[in-house]
PDB file of C-alpha atoms and ligand atoms in Angstrom:
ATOM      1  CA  UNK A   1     137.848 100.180 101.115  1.00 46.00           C
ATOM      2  CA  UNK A   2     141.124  99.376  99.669  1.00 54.00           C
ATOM      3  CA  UNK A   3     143.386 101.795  99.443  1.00 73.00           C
ATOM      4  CA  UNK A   4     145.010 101.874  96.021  1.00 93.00           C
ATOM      5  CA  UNK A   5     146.497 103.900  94.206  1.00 95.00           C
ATOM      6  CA  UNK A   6     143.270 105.464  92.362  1.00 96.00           C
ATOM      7  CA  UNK A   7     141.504 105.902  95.396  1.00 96.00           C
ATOM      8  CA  UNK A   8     144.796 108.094  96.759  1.00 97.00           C
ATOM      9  CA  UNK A   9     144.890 110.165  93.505  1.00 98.00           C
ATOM     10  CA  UNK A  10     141.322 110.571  93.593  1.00 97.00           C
ATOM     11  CA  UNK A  11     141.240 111.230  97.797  1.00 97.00           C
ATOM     12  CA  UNK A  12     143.979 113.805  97.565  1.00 97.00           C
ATOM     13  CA  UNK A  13     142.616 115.975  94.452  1.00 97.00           C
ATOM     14  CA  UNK A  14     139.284 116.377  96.506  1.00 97.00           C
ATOM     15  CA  UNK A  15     141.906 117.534  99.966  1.00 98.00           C
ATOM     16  CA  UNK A  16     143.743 119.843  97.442  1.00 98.00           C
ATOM     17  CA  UNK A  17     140.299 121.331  96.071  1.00 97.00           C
ATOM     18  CA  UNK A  18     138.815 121.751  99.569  1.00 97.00           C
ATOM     19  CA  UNK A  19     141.634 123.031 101.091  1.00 97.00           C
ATOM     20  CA  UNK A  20     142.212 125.551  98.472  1.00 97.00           C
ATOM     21  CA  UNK A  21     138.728 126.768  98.423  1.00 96.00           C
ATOM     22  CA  UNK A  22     138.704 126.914 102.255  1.00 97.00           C
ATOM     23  CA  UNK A  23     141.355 129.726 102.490  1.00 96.00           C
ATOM     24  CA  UNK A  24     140.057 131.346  99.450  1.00 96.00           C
ATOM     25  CA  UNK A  25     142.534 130.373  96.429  1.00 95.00           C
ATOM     26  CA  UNK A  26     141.161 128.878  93.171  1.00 95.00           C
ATOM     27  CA  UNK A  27     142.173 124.699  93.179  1.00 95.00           C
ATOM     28  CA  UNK A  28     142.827 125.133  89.305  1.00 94.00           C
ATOM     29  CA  UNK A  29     145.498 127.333  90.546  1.00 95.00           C
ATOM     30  CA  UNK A  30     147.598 124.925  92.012  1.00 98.00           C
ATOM     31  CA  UNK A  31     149.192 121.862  90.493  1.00 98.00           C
ATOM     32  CA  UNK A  32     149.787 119.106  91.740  1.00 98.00           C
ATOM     33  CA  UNK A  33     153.417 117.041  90.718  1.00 98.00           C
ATOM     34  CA  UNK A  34     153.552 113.658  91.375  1.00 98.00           C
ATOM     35  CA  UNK A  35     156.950 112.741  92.843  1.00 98.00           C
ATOM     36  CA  UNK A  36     157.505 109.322  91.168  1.00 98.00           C
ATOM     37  CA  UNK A  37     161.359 108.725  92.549  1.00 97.00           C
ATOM     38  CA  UNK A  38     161.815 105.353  93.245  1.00 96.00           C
ATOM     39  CA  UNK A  39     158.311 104.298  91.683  1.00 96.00           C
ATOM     40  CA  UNK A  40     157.727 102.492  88.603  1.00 96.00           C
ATOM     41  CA  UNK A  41     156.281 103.439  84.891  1.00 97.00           C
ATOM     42  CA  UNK A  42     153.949 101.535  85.302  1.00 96.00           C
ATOM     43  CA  UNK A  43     152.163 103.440  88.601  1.00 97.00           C
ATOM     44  CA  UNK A  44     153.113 106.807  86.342  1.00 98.00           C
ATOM     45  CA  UNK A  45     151.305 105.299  83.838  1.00 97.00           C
ATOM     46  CA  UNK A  46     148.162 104.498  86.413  1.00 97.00           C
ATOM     47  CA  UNK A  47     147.893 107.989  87.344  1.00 97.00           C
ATOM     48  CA  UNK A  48     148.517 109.286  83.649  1.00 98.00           C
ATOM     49  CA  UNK A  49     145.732 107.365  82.931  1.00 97.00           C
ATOM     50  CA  UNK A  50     143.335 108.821  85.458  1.00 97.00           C
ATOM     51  CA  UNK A  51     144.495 112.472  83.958  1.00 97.00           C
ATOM     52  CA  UNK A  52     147.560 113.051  86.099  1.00 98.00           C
ATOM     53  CA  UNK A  53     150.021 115.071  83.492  1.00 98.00           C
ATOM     54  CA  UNK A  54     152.871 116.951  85.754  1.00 98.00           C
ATOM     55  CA  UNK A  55     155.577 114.749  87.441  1.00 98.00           C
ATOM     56  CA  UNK A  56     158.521 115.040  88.858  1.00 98.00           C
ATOM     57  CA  UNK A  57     161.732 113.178  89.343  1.00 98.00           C
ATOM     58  CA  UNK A  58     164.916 113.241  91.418  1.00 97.00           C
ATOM     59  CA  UNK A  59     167.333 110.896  90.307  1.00 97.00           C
ATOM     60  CA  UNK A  60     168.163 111.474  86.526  1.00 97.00           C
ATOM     61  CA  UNK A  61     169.455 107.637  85.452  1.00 96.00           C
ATOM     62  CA  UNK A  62     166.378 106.771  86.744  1.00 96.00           C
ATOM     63  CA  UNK A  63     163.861 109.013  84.907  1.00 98.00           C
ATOM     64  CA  UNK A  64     165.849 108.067  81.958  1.00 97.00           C
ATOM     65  CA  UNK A  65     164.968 104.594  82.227  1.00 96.00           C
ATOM     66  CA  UNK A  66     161.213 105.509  82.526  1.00 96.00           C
ATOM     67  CA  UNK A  67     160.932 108.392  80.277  1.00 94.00           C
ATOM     68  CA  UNK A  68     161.074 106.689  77.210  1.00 91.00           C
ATOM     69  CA  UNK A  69     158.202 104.142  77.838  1.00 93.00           C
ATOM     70  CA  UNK A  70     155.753 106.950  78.839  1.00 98.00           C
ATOM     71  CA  UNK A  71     153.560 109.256  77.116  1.00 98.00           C
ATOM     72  CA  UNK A  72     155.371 112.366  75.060  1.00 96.00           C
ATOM     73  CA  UNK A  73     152.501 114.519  76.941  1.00 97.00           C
ATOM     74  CA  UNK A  74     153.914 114.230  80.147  1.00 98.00           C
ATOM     75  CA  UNK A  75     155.137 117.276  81.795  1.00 98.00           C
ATOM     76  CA  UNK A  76     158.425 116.232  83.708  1.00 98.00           C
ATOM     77  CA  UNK A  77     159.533 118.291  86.815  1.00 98.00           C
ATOM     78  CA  UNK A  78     163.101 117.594  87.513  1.00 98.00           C
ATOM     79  CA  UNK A  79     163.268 118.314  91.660  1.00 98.00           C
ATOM     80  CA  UNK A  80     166.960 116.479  92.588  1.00 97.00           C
ATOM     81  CA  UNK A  81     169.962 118.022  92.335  1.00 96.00           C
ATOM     82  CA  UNK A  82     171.901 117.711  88.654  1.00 97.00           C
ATOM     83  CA  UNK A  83     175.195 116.961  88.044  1.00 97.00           C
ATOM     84  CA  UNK A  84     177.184 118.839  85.291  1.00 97.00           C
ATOM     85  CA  UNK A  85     177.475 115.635  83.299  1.00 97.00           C
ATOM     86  CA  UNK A  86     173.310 115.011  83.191  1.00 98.00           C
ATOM     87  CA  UNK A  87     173.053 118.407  81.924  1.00 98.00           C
ATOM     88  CA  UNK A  88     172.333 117.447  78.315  1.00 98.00           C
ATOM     89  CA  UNK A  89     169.663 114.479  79.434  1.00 97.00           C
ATOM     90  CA  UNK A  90     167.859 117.088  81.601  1.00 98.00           C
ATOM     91  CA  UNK A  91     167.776 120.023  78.686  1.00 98.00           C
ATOM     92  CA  UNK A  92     167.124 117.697  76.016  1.00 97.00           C
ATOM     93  CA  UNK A  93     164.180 115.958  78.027  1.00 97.00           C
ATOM     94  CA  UNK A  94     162.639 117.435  80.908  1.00 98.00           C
ATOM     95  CA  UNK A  95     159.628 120.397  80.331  1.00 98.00           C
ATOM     96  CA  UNK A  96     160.941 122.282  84.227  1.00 98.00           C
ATOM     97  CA  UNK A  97     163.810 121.965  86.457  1.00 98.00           C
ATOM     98  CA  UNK A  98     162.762 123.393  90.080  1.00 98.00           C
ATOM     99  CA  UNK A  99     166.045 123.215  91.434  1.00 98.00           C
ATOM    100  CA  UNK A 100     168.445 126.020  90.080  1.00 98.00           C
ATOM    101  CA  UNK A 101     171.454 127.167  92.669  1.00 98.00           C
ATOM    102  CA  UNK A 102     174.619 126.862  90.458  1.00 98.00           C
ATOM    103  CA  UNK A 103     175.620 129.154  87.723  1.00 98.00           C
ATOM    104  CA  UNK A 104     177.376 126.245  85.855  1.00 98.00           C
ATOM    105  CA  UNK A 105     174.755 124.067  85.830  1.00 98.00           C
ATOM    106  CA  UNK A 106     171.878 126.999  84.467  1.00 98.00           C
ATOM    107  CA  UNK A 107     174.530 127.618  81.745  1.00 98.00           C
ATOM    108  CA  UNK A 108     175.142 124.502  80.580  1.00 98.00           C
ATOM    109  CA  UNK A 109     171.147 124.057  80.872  1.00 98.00           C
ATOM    110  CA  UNK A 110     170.345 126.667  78.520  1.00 98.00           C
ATOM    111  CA  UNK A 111     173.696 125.934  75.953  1.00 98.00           C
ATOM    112  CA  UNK A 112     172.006 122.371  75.337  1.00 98.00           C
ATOM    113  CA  UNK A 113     168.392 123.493  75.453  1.00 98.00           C
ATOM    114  CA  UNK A 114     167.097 122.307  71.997  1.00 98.00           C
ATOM    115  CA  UNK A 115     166.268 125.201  69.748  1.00 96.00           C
ATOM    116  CA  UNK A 116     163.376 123.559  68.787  1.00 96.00           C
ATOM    117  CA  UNK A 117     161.919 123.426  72.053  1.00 97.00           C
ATOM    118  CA  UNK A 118     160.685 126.325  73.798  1.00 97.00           C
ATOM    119  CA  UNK A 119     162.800 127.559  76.931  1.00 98.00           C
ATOM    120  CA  UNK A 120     163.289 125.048  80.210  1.00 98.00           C
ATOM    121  CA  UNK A 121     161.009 126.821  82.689  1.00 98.00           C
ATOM    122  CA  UNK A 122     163.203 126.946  85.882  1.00 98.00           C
ATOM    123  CA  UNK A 123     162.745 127.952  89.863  1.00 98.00           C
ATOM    124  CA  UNK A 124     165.643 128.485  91.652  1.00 98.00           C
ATOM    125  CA  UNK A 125     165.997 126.467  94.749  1.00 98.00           C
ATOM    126  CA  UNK A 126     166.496 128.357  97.857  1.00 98.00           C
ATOM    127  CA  UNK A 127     167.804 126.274 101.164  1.00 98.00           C
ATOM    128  CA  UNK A 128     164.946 128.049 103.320  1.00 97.00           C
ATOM    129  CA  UNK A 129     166.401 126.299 106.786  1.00 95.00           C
ATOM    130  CA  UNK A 130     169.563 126.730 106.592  1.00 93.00           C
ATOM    131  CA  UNK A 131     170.642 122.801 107.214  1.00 93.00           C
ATOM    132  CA  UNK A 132     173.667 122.341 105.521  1.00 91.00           C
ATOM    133  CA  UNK A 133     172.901 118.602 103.939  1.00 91.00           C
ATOM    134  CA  UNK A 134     170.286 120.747 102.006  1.00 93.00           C
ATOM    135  CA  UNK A 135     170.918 122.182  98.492  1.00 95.00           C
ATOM    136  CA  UNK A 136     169.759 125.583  97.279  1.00 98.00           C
ATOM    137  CA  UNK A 137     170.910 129.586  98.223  1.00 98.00           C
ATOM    138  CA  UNK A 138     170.965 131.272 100.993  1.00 98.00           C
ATOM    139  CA  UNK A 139     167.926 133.958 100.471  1.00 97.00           C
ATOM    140  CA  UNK A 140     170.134 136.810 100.760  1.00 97.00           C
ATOM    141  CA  UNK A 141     171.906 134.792  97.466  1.00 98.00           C
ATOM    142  CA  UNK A 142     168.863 134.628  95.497  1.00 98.00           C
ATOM    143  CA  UNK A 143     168.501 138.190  93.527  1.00 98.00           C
ATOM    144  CA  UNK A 144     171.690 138.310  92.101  1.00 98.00           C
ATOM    145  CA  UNK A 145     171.417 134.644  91.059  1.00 98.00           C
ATOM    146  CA  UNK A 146     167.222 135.694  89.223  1.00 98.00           C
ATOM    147  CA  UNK A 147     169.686 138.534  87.528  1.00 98.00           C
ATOM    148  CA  UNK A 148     172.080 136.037  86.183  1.00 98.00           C
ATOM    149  CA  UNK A 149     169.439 132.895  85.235  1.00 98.00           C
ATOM    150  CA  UNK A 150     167.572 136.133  83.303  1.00 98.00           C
ATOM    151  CA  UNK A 151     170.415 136.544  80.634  1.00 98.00           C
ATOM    152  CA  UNK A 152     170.584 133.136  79.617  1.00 98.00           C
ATOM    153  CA  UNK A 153     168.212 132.832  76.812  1.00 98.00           C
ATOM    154  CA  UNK A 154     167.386 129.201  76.728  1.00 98.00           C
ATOM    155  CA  UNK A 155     165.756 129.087  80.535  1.00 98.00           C
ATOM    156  CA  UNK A 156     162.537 130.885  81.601  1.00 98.00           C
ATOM    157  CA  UNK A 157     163.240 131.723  84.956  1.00 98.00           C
ATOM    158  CA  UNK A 158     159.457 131.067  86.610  1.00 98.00           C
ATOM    159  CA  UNK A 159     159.880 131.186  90.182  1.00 98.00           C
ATOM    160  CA  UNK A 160     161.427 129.763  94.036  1.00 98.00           C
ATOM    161  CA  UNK A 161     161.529 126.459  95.384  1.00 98.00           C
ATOM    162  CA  UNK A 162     162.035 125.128  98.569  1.00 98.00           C
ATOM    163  CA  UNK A 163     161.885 121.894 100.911  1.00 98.00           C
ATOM    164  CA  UNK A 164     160.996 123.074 104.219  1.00 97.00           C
ATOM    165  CA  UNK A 165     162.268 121.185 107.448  1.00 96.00           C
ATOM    166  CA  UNK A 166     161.285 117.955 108.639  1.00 94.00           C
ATOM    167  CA  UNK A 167     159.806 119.980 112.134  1.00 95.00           C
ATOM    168  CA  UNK A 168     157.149 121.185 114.066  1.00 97.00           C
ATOM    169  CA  UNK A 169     154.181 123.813 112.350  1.00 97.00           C
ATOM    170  CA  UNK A 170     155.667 126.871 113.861  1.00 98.00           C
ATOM    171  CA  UNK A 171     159.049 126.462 112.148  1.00 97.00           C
ATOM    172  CA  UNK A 172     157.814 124.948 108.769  1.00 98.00           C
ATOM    173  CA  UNK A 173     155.403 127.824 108.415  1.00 98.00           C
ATOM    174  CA  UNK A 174     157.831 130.502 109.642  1.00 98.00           C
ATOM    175  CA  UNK A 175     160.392 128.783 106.733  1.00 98.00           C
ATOM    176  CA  UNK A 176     157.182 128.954 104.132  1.00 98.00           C
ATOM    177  CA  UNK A 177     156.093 132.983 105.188  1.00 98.00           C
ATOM    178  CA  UNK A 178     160.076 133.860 104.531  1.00 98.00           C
ATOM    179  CA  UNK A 179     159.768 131.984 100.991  1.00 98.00           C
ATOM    180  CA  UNK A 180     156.586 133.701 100.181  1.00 98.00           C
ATOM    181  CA  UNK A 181     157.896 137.329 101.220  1.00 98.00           C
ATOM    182  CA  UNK A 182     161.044 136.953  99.100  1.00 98.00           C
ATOM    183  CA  UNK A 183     158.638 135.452  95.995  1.00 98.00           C
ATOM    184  CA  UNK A 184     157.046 138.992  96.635  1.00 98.00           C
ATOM    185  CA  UNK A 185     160.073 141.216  97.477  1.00 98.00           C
ATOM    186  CA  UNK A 186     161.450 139.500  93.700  1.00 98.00           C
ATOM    187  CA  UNK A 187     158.495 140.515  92.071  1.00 98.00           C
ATOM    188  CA  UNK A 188     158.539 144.287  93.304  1.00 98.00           C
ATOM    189  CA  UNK A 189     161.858 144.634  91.844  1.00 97.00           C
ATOM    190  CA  UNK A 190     160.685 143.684  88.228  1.00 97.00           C
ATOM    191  CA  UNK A 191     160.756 140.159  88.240  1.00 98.00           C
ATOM    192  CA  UNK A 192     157.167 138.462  87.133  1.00 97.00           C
ATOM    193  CA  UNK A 193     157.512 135.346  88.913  1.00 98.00           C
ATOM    194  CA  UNK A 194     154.436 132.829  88.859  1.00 98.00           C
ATOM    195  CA  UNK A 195     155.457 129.874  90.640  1.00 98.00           C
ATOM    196  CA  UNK A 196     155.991 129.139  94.394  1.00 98.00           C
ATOM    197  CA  UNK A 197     157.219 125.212  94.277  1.00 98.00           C
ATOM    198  CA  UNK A 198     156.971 124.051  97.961  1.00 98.00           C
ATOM    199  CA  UNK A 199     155.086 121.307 100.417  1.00 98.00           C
ATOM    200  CA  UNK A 200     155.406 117.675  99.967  1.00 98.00           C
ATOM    201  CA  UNK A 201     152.943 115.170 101.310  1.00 98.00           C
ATOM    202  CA  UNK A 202     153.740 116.049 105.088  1.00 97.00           C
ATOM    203  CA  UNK A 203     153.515 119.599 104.567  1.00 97.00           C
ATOM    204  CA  UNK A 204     151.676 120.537 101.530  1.00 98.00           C
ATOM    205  CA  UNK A 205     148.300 122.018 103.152  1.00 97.00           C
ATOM    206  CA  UNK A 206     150.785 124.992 104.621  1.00 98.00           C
ATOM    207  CA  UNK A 207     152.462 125.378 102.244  1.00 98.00           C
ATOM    208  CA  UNK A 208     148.901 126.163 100.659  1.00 98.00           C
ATOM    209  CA  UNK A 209     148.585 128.692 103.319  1.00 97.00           C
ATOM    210  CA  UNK A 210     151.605 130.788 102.081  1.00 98.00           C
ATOM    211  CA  UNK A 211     151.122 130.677  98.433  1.00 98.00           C
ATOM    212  CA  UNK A 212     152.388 127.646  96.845  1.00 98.00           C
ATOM    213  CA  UNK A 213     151.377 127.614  93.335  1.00 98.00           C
ATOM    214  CA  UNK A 214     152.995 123.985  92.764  1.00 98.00           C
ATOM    215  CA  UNK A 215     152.944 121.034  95.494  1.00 98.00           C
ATOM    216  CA  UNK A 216     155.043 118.008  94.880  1.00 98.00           C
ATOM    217  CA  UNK A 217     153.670 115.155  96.521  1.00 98.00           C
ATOM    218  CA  UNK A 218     155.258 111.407  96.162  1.00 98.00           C
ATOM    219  CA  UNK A 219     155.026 109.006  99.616  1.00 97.00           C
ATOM    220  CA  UNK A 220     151.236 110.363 100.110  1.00 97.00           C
ATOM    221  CA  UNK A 221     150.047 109.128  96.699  1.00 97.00           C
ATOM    222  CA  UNK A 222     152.834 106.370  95.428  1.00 96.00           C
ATOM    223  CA  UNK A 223     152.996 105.265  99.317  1.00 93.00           C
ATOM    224  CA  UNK A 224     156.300 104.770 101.410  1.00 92.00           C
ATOM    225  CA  UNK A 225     159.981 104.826  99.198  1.00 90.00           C
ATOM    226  CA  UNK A 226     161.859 101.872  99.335  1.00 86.00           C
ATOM    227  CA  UNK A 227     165.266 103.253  98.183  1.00 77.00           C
ATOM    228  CA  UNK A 228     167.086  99.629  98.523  1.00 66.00           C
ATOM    229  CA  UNK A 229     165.218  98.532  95.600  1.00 52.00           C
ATOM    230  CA  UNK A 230     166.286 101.664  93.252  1.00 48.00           C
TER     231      UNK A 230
HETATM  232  C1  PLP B   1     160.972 113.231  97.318  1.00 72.41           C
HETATM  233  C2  PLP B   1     160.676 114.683  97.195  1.00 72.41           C
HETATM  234  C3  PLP B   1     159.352 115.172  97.321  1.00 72.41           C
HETATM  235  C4  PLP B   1     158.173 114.303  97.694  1.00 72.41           C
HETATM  236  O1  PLP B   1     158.274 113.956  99.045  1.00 72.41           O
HETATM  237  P1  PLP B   1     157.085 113.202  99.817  1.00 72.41           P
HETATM  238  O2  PLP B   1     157.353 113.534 101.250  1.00 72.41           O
HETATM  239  O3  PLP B   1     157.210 111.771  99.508  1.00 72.41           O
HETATM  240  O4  PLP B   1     155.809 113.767  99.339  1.00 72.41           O
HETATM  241  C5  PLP B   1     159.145 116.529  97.104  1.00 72.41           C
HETATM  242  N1  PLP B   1     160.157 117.362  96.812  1.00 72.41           N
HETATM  243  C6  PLP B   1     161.429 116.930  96.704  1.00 72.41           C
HETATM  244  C7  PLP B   1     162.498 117.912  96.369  1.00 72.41           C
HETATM  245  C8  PLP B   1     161.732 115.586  96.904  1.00 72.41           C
HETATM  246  O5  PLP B   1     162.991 115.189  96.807  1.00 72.41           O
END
């Protein structure tokens, strides 16, 4: 059978489903973002049409150039790091930004947050391995930083995010169970988190295992990146 596009979208929802019924969580739980980086409207407008709704982009020029040819019911996930000077195109634009780590940045977020719209629901990204090309906070960073994103009134702080390493099972899921226990140890102290953003198409079904509540998934649906062309 040909392997298009359709036939991934459709493949993967029925993994997702299975998999999520198999270690007892409810599939309407957990959503799906397709990661469209690098990908044209027109494949976001493939999957739109076959229901998709939540997806999420990295580079913000880019998702400019898309946004405004695609449908206004599109919820857009903003996963790649943001520069202070693509502040107002994200808050203006975007429905969530998963990737929160700079006090700067969440201020200016929530300054140029439309009134009219309701607040930017935002996860704070936290750099679960430790690599140093990675972006996010250290764990032991992360309550004081909930505290902070809390008094800005323009942001609805909604939960953690994380990319885990590119390595074997036993360190990816060790990296997932220490996101998952700090998404609990936040929500003992008073926070009411509801979102656990990790796995990507290599990693998603663990991350499954330890709670994710949102999977962003791009080279397993859109098929390989070919950044050259960007
Ligand atoms: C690109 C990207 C993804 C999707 O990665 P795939 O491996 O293609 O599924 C998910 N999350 C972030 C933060 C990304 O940058």
């Amino acid at each position: 059978m040909e392997n298009t596009l359709a036939q991934r979208y459709v493949d993967l929802q029925r993994k997702i489903a299975q998999s999520a019924v198999a270690i007892n969580r409810l599939p309407e739980h957990i959503c799906l973002i397709a990661v469209s980086k690098t990908f044209p409207a027109c494949d976001i407008q493939a999957l739109y049409d076959l229901g998709q709704r939540h997806f999420g982009e990295n580079y913000i020029q880019e998702w400019q150039e898309k946004v405004f040819r695609l449908p206004e019911s599109i919820v857009w996930h903003i996963i790649g790091d943001i520069q202070s000077n693509k502040t107002r195109l994200v808050a203006e634009n975007a429905d969530w930004v998963h990737t929160l780590s700079r006090e700067k940045i969440a201020e200016r977020l929530s300054q140029q947050r439309p009134e009219n719209k309701p607040p930017l629901q935002v996860c704070v990204e936290v750099n679960i391995s430790g690599e140093t090309q990675k972006h996010g906070l250290a764990a032991g960073e992360v309550l004081e930083f909930c505290r902070y994103i809390k008094t800005l009134p323009q942001l609805n702080l909604r939960g953690l995010m994380a990319v885990a390493s590119d390595a074997d099972e036993i360190t990816v899921k060790q990296q997932m169970q220490k996101m998952h226990a700090l998404f609990i140890s936040l929500n003992n102290q008073g926070f009411q988190l509801d979102t656990l953003s990790m796995g990507m198409s290599g990693d998603w079904l663990w991350a499954l295992e330890y709670g994710a509540t949102h999977i962003r998934i791009g080279s397993a649906l859109f098929g390989k990146r070919n950044y050259a062309q960007k």
